[in-house]
CSV table of C-alpha atoms and ligand atoms in Angstrom, one decimal:
chain,number,residue,atom,x,y,z
X,240,MET,CA,165.9,-21.0,-34.6
X,241,LYS,CA,164.4,-17.6,-36.2
X,242,ASP,CA,163.0,-17.0,-39.3
X,243,LYS,CA,164.4,-18.5,-42.5
X,244,VAL,CA,166.3,-14.8,-44.0
X,245,THR,CA,165.0,-14.8,-47.3
X,246,THR,CA,166.3,-12.0,-50.2
X,247,THR,CA,162.6,-10.5,-49.8
X,248,GLY,CA,162.5,-11.0,-45.7
X,249,LEU,CA,165.7,-8.6,-45.7
X,250,SER,CA,163.7,-5.9,-46.7
X,251,GLU,CA,161.3,-6.4,-44.4
X,252,LEU,CA,163.7,-6.1,-41.6
X,253,LYS,CA,165.2,-2.6,-43.1
X,254,ARG,CA,161.4,-1.3,-42.8
X,255,ARG,CA,161.4,-2.7,-39.4
X,256,GLY,CA,164.8,-0.9,-38.4
X,257,VAL,CA,166.6,-4.2,-37.6
X,258,LYS,CA,170.1,-4.3,-38.3
X,259,ILE,CA,171.4,-7.1,-40.7
X,260,ALA,CA,174.6,-9.0,-39.8
X,261,ALA,CA,176.4,-10.7,-42.3
X,262,LEU,CA,179.8,-12.7,-42.5
X,263,THR,CA,181.8,-14.2,-45.2
X,264,ALA,CA,182.6,-18.0,-45.0
X,265,TYR,CA,184.6,-20.5,-47.2
X,266,ASP,CA,184.2,-23.4,-45.6
X,267,CYS,CA,181.6,-25.8,-43.5
X,268,GLN,CA,183.1,-25.6,-40.3
X,269,THR,CA,183.1,-21.9,-40.4
X,270,ALA,CA,179.7,-21.6,-41.9
X,271,GLY,CA,178.3,-23.8,-39.1
X,272,LEU,CA,179.5,-21.5,-36.5
X,273,LEU,CA,178.6,-18.5,-38.2
X,274,GLU,CA,174.9,-19.6,-38.2
X,275,GLU,CA,175.1,-20.9,-34.6
X,276,ALA,CA,176.3,-17.4,-34.1
X,277,GLY,CA,173.2,-15.8,-35.6
X,278,VAL,CA,174.2,-14.6,-38.6
X,279,ASP,CA,172.0,-13.4,-40.7
X,280,ILE,CA,173.5,-13.6,-44.4
X,281,VAL,CA,176.7,-15.8,-45.4
X,282,LEU,CA,178.5,-14.6,-48.0
X,283,VAL,CA,181.0,-16.9,-50.2
X,284,GLY,CA,183.0,-13.8,-50.9
X,285,ASP,CA,185.7,-13.6,-53.9
X,286,SER,CA,187.8,-12.8,-51.1
X,287,VAL,CA,188.2,-16.3,-51.1
X,288,GLY,CA,191.2,-15.9,-53.5
X,289,MET,CA,193.2,-13.4,-51.0
X,290,VAL,CA,192.3,-15.1,-47.5
X,291,LYS,CA,192.6,-18.9,-48.1
X,292,LEU,CA,194.3,-19.4,-52.1
X,293,GLY,CA,197.2,-16.9,-51.6
X,294,TYR,CA,196.4,-14.6,-54.3
X,295,GLU,CA,197.4,-11.3,-54.3
X,296,ASN,CA,194.1,-9.8,-55.1
X,297,THR,CA,190.4,-11.5,-56.1
X,298,ILE,CA,191.0,-11.4,-60.1
X,299,PRO,CA,192.4,-14.8,-60.5
X,300,VAL,CA,189.3,-16.4,-58.5
X,301,THR,CA,187.1,-18.4,-60.7
X,302,LEU,CA,183.5,-20.0,-61.0
X,303,ASP,CA,184.9,-23.4,-60.3
X,304,ASP,CA,186.7,-21.9,-57.0
X,305,ILE,CA,183.2,-20.2,-56.1
X,306,LEU,CA,181.3,-23.5,-56.8
X,307,HIS,CA,183.7,-25.7,-54.7
X,308,HIS,CA,183.4,-23.3,-51.9
X,309,VAL,CA,179.8,-22.5,-51.8
X,310,LYS,CA,179.1,-26.2,-51.9
X,311,ALA,CA,181.2,-26.5,-48.6
X,312,VAL,CA,179.5,-24.1,-46.9
X,313,GLY,CA,176.5,-25.1,-48.0
X,314,ARG,CA,177.2,-28.9,-46.6
X,315,GLY,CA,177.8,-26.6,-43.2
X,316,LEU,CA,174.8,-24.9,-42.7
X,317,GLY,CA,171.4,-26.4,-41.6
X,318,ARG,CA,170.0,-28.1,-44.4
X,319,ALA,CA,166.3,-28.8,-43.4
X,320,GLN,CA,165.9,-25.7,-41.2
X,321,ARG,CA,169.0,-23.5,-42.9
X,322,ARG,CA,168.4,-19.9,-41.4
X,323,PRO,CA,171.1,-17.7,-43.1
X,324,LEU,CA,170.8,-16.5,-46.7
X,325,LEU,CA,173.7,-18.3,-48.4
X,326,VAL,CA,174.9,-15.7,-51.2
X,327,ALA,CA,177.8,-16.7,-53.8
X,328,ASP,CA,180.0,-14.1,-55.3
X,329,MET,CA,180.3,-14.2,-59.0
X,330,PRO,CA,184.2,-14.1,-60.0
X,331,TYR,CA,185.5,-11.8,-62.0
X,332,LEU,CA,184.6,-11.9,-66.1
X,333,THR,CA,182.0,-14.2,-65.1
X,334,TYR,CA,179.2,-12.1,-65.7
X,335,GLU,CA,180.6,-8.9,-67.4
X,336,LEU,CA,180.5,-9.9,-71.1
X,337,ASP,CA,177.4,-11.1,-71.7
X,338,PRO,CA,173.9,-11.1,-69.6
X,339,THR,CA,173.0,-15.0,-70.9
X,340,GLU,CA,176.7,-16.0,-70.0
X,341,ALA,CA,176.1,-14.4,-66.6
X,342,ALA,CA,172.7,-16.1,-66.6
X,343,ARG,CA,174.2,-19.6,-67.4
X,344,ASN,CA,177.3,-18.7,-64.7
X,345,ALA,CA,174.6,-17.6,-61.9
X,346,GLY,CA,172.8,-20.8,-62.6
X,347,ARG,CA,175.2,-23.0,-61.8
X,348,LEU,CA,176.1,-21.3,-58.6
X,349,ILE,CA,172.4,-21.6,-57.7
X,350,LYS,CA,171.8,-25.3,-59.0
X,351,GLU,CA,175.1,-27.0,-58.7
X,352,GLY,CA,176.1,-24.7,-55.7
X,353,GLY,CA,173.2,-24.0,-53.8
X,354,ALA,CA,173.4,-20.5,-53.3
X,355,GLU,CA,170.2,-18.7,-52.6
X,356,ALA,CA,171.5,-15.6,-54.4
X,357,VAL,CA,174.6,-14.1,-56.1
X,358,LYS,CA,176.8,-11.0,-55.9
X,359,LEU,CA,177.8,-9.0,-58.7
X,360,GLU,CA,179.9,-5.9,-58.4
X,361,GLY,CA,179.4,-2.6,-60.8
X,362,GLY,CA,176.9,0.3,-61.5
X,363,MET,CA,174.7,1.0,-64.0
X,364,GLU,CA,176.5,-1.0,-66.7
X,365,ILE,CA,175.8,-4.3,-65.2
X,366,ALA,CA,171.8,-3.5,-65.0
X,367,PRO,CA,170.9,-5.3,-68.0
X,368,THR,CA,172.6,-8.5,-66.6
X,369,VAL,CA,170.6,-8.0,-63.2
X,370,LYS,CA,167.5,-7.8,-65.1
X,371,GLU,CA,168.6,-11.0,-66.9
X,372,LEU,CA,169.0,-12.8,-63.8
X,373,ASP,CA,166.1,-11.5,-62.3
X,374,ARG,CA,163.9,-13.2,-65.3
X,375,VAL,CA,165.6,-16.6,-64.7
X,376,HIS,CA,164.8,-16.2,-61.0
X,377,VAL,CA,168.2,-15.6,-59.5
X,378,PRO,CA,168.3,-12.8,-57.0
X,379,VAL,CA,171.2,-10.6,-57.3
X,380,MET,CA,172.9,-8.4,-54.3
X,381,GLY,CA,175.0,-5.4,-55.6
X,382,HIS,CA,178.5,-4.1,-54.6
X,383,LEU,CA,179.2,-0.2,-55.2
X,384,GLY,CA,182.3,2.0,-53.9
X,385,LEU,CA,185.9,-0.1,-53.4
X,386,THR,CA,185.0,-2.9,-56.6
X,387,PRO,CA,187.9,-5.2,-55.7
X,388,GLN,CA,187.5,-6.7,-59.1
X,389,ALA,CA,187.9,-3.6,-60.5
X,390,ILE,CA,191.5,-2.5,-58.6
X,391,HIS,CA,193.6,-1.9,-61.5
X,392,ARG,CA,191.3,0.6,-62.7
X,393,LEU,CA,190.7,2.2,-59.5
X,394,GLY,CA,194.6,2.1,-58.5
X,395,GLY,CA,194.5,0.9,-55.1
X,396,TYR,CA,192.4,-0.2,-52.0
X,397,LYS,CA,191.0,3.5,-50.9
X,398,ILE,CA,187.6,5.2,-50.3
X,399,GLN,CA,185.7,5.8,-52.9
X,400,GLY,CA,182.9,8.6,-53.5
X,401,ARG,CA,185.0,11.5,-52.2
X,402,LYS,CA,184.3,13.9,-55.2
X,403,ALA,CA,181.0,15.0,-55.5
X,404,ASP,CA,181.3,14.0,-59.1
X,405,ASP,CA,181.7,10.3,-57.6
X,406,ALA,CA,179.2,10.6,-54.8
X,407,GLU,CA,176.6,11.6,-57.5
X,408,LYS,CA,177.2,8.7,-59.7
X,409,MET,CA,177.3,6.2,-57.0
X,410,VAL,CA,174.0,7.5,-55.7
X,411,THR,CA,172.7,7.0,-59.5
X,412,ASP,CA,174.0,3.7,-59.7
X,413,ALA,CA,172.5,2.5,-56.5
X,414,LYS,CA,169.3,3.9,-57.6
X,415,VAL,CA,169.4,2.0,-60.9
X,416,LEU,CA,170.7,-1.6,-59.4
X,417,GLU,CA,167.6,-0.9,-57.2
X,418,ALA,CA,165.4,-0.3,-60.2
X,419,ALA,CA,166.8,-3.1,-62.2
X,420,GLY,CA,166.1,-5.8,-59.1
X,421,VAL,CA,168.8,-6.3,-57.0
X,422,PHE,CA,167.6,-7.2,-53.3
X,423,ALA,CA,170.1,-5.6,-51.6
X,424,LEU,CA,173.4,-3.7,-52.0
X,425,VAL,CA,176.8,-3.8,-50.3
X,426,LEU,CA,178.7,-0.5,-50.2
X,427,GLU,CA,182.4,-0.9,-49.5
X,428,CYS,CA,184.7,2.0,-48.2
X,429,VAL,CA,182.8,4.9,-48.5
X,430,PRO,CA,182.2,7.9,-46.6
X,431,ALA,CA,179.8,7.2,-43.9
X,432,ASP,CA,177.6,10.1,-45.1
X,433,LEU,CA,177.5,9.3,-48.7
X,434,ALA,CA,176.6,5.6,-47.3
X,435,ARG,CA,173.8,7.5,-45.3
X,436,VAL,CA,172.3,8.9,-48.0
X,437,ILE,CA,172.3,6.1,-50.3
X,438,THR,CA,170.8,4.1,-47.5
X,439,ARG,CA,168.1,6.6,-47.0
X,440,LYS,CA,167.3,6.7,-50.8
X,441,LEU,CA,166.8,3.1,-51.4
X,442,SER,CA,164.1,0.9,-49.7
X,443,ILE,CA,166.2,-2.6,-50.4
X,444,PRO,CA,168.9,-2.8,-47.0
X,445,VAL,CA,172.3,-1.6,-47.9
X,446,ILE,CA,175.0,-3.6,-45.8
X,447,GLY,CA,178.0,-1.7,-45.5
X,448,ILE,CA,182.1,-2.6,-44.9
X,449,GLY,CA,184.1,0.4,-44.1
X,450,ALA,CA,180.8,2.3,-44.9
X,451,GLY,CA,180.4,3.7,-41.5
X,452,PRO,CA,177.2,2.9,-39.0
X,453,HIS,CA,174.4,4.1,-41.0
X,454,CYS,CA,173.7,1.6,-43.5
X,455,ASP,CA,171.2,-1.1,-42.6
X,456,GLY,CA,173.3,-3.7,-42.1
X,457,GLN,CA,177.1,-4.7,-42.0
X,458,ILE,CA,179.6,-7.5,-43.1
X,459,LEU,CA,183.2,-8.3,-42.4
X,460,VAL,CA,185.6,-10.8,-44.0
X,461,THR,CA,185.3,-13.4,-40.8
X,462,ASP,CA,189.4,-14.3,-40.9
X,463,ASP,CA,189.8,-10.6,-40.4
X,464,MET,CA,187.5,-10.4,-37.3
X,465,LEU,CA,188.3,-13.1,-35.7
X,466,GLY,CA,192.1,-12.1,-36.0
X,467,LEU,CA,193.1,-14.9,-38.3
X,468,THR,CA,194.5,-12.8,-41.2
X,469,GLY,CA,197.9,-12.0,-40.7
X,470,GLY,CA,199.5,-8.3,-41.0
X,471,ALA,CA,197.4,-5.0,-39.7
X,472,PRO,CA,193.8,-4.8,-40.4
X,473,PHE,CA,191.9,-2.3,-42.6
X,474,SER,CA,190.7,0.5,-40.2
X,475,PHE,CA,187.4,-0.5,-40.5
X,476,VAL,CA,188.2,-3.9,-39.6
X,477,LYS,CA,187.3,-4.7,-35.5
X,478,ARG,CA,188.9,-7.5,-34.7
X,479,TYR,CA,186.7,-9.3,-32.4
X,480,CYS,CA,189.1,-11.7,-30.9
X,481,ASP,CA,192.9,-12.5,-32.3
X,482,LEU,CA,193.3,-16.3,-32.9
X,483,ARG,CA,196.4,-16.1,-35.3
X,484,PRO,CA,198.5,-16.1,-32.4
X,485,ILE,CA,196.5,-18.5,-30.1
X,486,ALA,CA,196.7,-21.1,-32.8
X,487,ALA,CA,200.3,-20.4,-33.7
X,488,ALA,CA,201.2,-21.0,-30.2
X,489,ALA,CA,198.9,-24.1,-30.2
X,490,ALA,CA,201.1,-25.3,-33.3
X,491,ALA,CA,204.6,-25.0,-31.8
X,492,GLN,CA,203.6,-26.4,-28.7
X,493,TYR,CA,202.6,-29.5,-30.5
X,494,CYS,CA,205.7,-29.4,-32.8
X,495,ARG,CA,207.7,-29.3,-29.3
X,496,GLU,CA,205.7,-32.0,-27.9
X,497,VAL,CA,206.3,-34.3,-30.9
X,498,ARG,CA,209.7,-33.6,-30.9
X,499,GLU,CA,210.3,-34.4,-26.8
X,500,GLY,CA,208.0,-37.3,-27.2
X,501,VAL,CA,205.3,-35.3,-24.7
X,502,PHE,CA,202.7,-36.3,-27.5
X,503,PRO,CA,201.1,-38.8,-27.7
X,504,GLY,CA,200.7,-39.4,-24.5
X,505,PRO,CA,199.3,-42.5,-22.6
X,506,GLU,CA,195.8,-41.1,-22.7
X,507,HIS,CA,196.3,-40.5,-26.5
X,508,HIS,CA,197.1,-44.1,-27.3
X,509,LYS,CA,194.5,-46.5,-26.3
X,510,GLY,CA,195.4,-49.0,-28.9
X,511,THR,CA,194.7,-49.2,-32.4
X,512,PRO,CA,191.0,-47.7,-33.2
X,513,SER,CA,189.4,-50.2,-34.8
X,514,LYS,CA,186.1,-49.4,-37.5
X,515,ASP,CA,183.8,-49.9,-34.1
X,516,SER,CA,185.5,-48.0,-31.8
X,517,LYS,CA,184.5,-44.6,-30.7
X,518,ASP,CA,188.0,-43.4,-31.4
X,519,GLY,CA,187.8,-41.0,-34.6
X,520,VAL,CA,189.6,-42.3,-37.7
X,521,ARG,CA,190.5,-39.5,-40.2
X,522,GLY,CA,192.3,-39.7,-43.2
G,768,KIV,O1,184.4,-10.6,-51.2
G,768,KIV,C1,184.4,-10.7,-50.3
G,768,KIV,O2,184.3,-11.2,-49.3
G,768,KIV,C2,183.4,-9.4,-50.1
G,768,KIV,C3,183.0,-8.6,-49.0
G,768,KIV,C4,184.0,-8.1,-48.2
G,768,KIV,C5,181.7,-7.8,-49.2
G,768,KIV,O3,183.0,-8.9,-51.5
């Protein structure tokens, strides 16, 4: 195993020009698989609401939802020798109203959930909250550009920072967040040139999603890059494999074989498994 990824170690990777690979996970199996693959940061994103819980957007996701999933992901990562940094998203309205309430909620993700850091969406308006979380030793990752919790105000999932004023504000927001203490910044759906400017201006790592190749690292939603989510992916997603049709075909074959009496065959039916037998029993 290579060195444990830490919030402080990430800046060192940036200094050395080593690109950072981050992916989302919501369950223990996926978490284990990502760790095996060598991922640096595992994010329990509030995208869980859309990807796993069937919501139209991330807004209904609760702190308890994230707690539930971050515990599962933590169980899937190595315990004594965990390498990736485990980051949990703070859902909508768990941090915006009051820094003290934000600290209490973030503290639950760290203390009960086992997260090593939290991610917050927003610009300079959340700087006091970032400082309060820093005061109670909760490392914060920022998130600018397309911030899905603001989807109704933004009017849709579209590229942010195209106009000069918006771009300038994003640069200022990024600098204010860095000064407030964020250890890294996610930039979502911003023009590649703007992402390059922000990446160069900050000494903390900038992790892009739909933000071009100049960031210090990249993040994708795992289900998107594995081809598990249905429908056309966002244009910035690369599907590294196409698991959904493979899994659907396997499930369809199973249905056929059950109905035709082909499964279970003799090789799957060696008698009733006992407590001591090697046959796994679930349920
Ligand atoms: O919720 C999420 O998965 C995210 C990433 C897409 C950055 O915020």
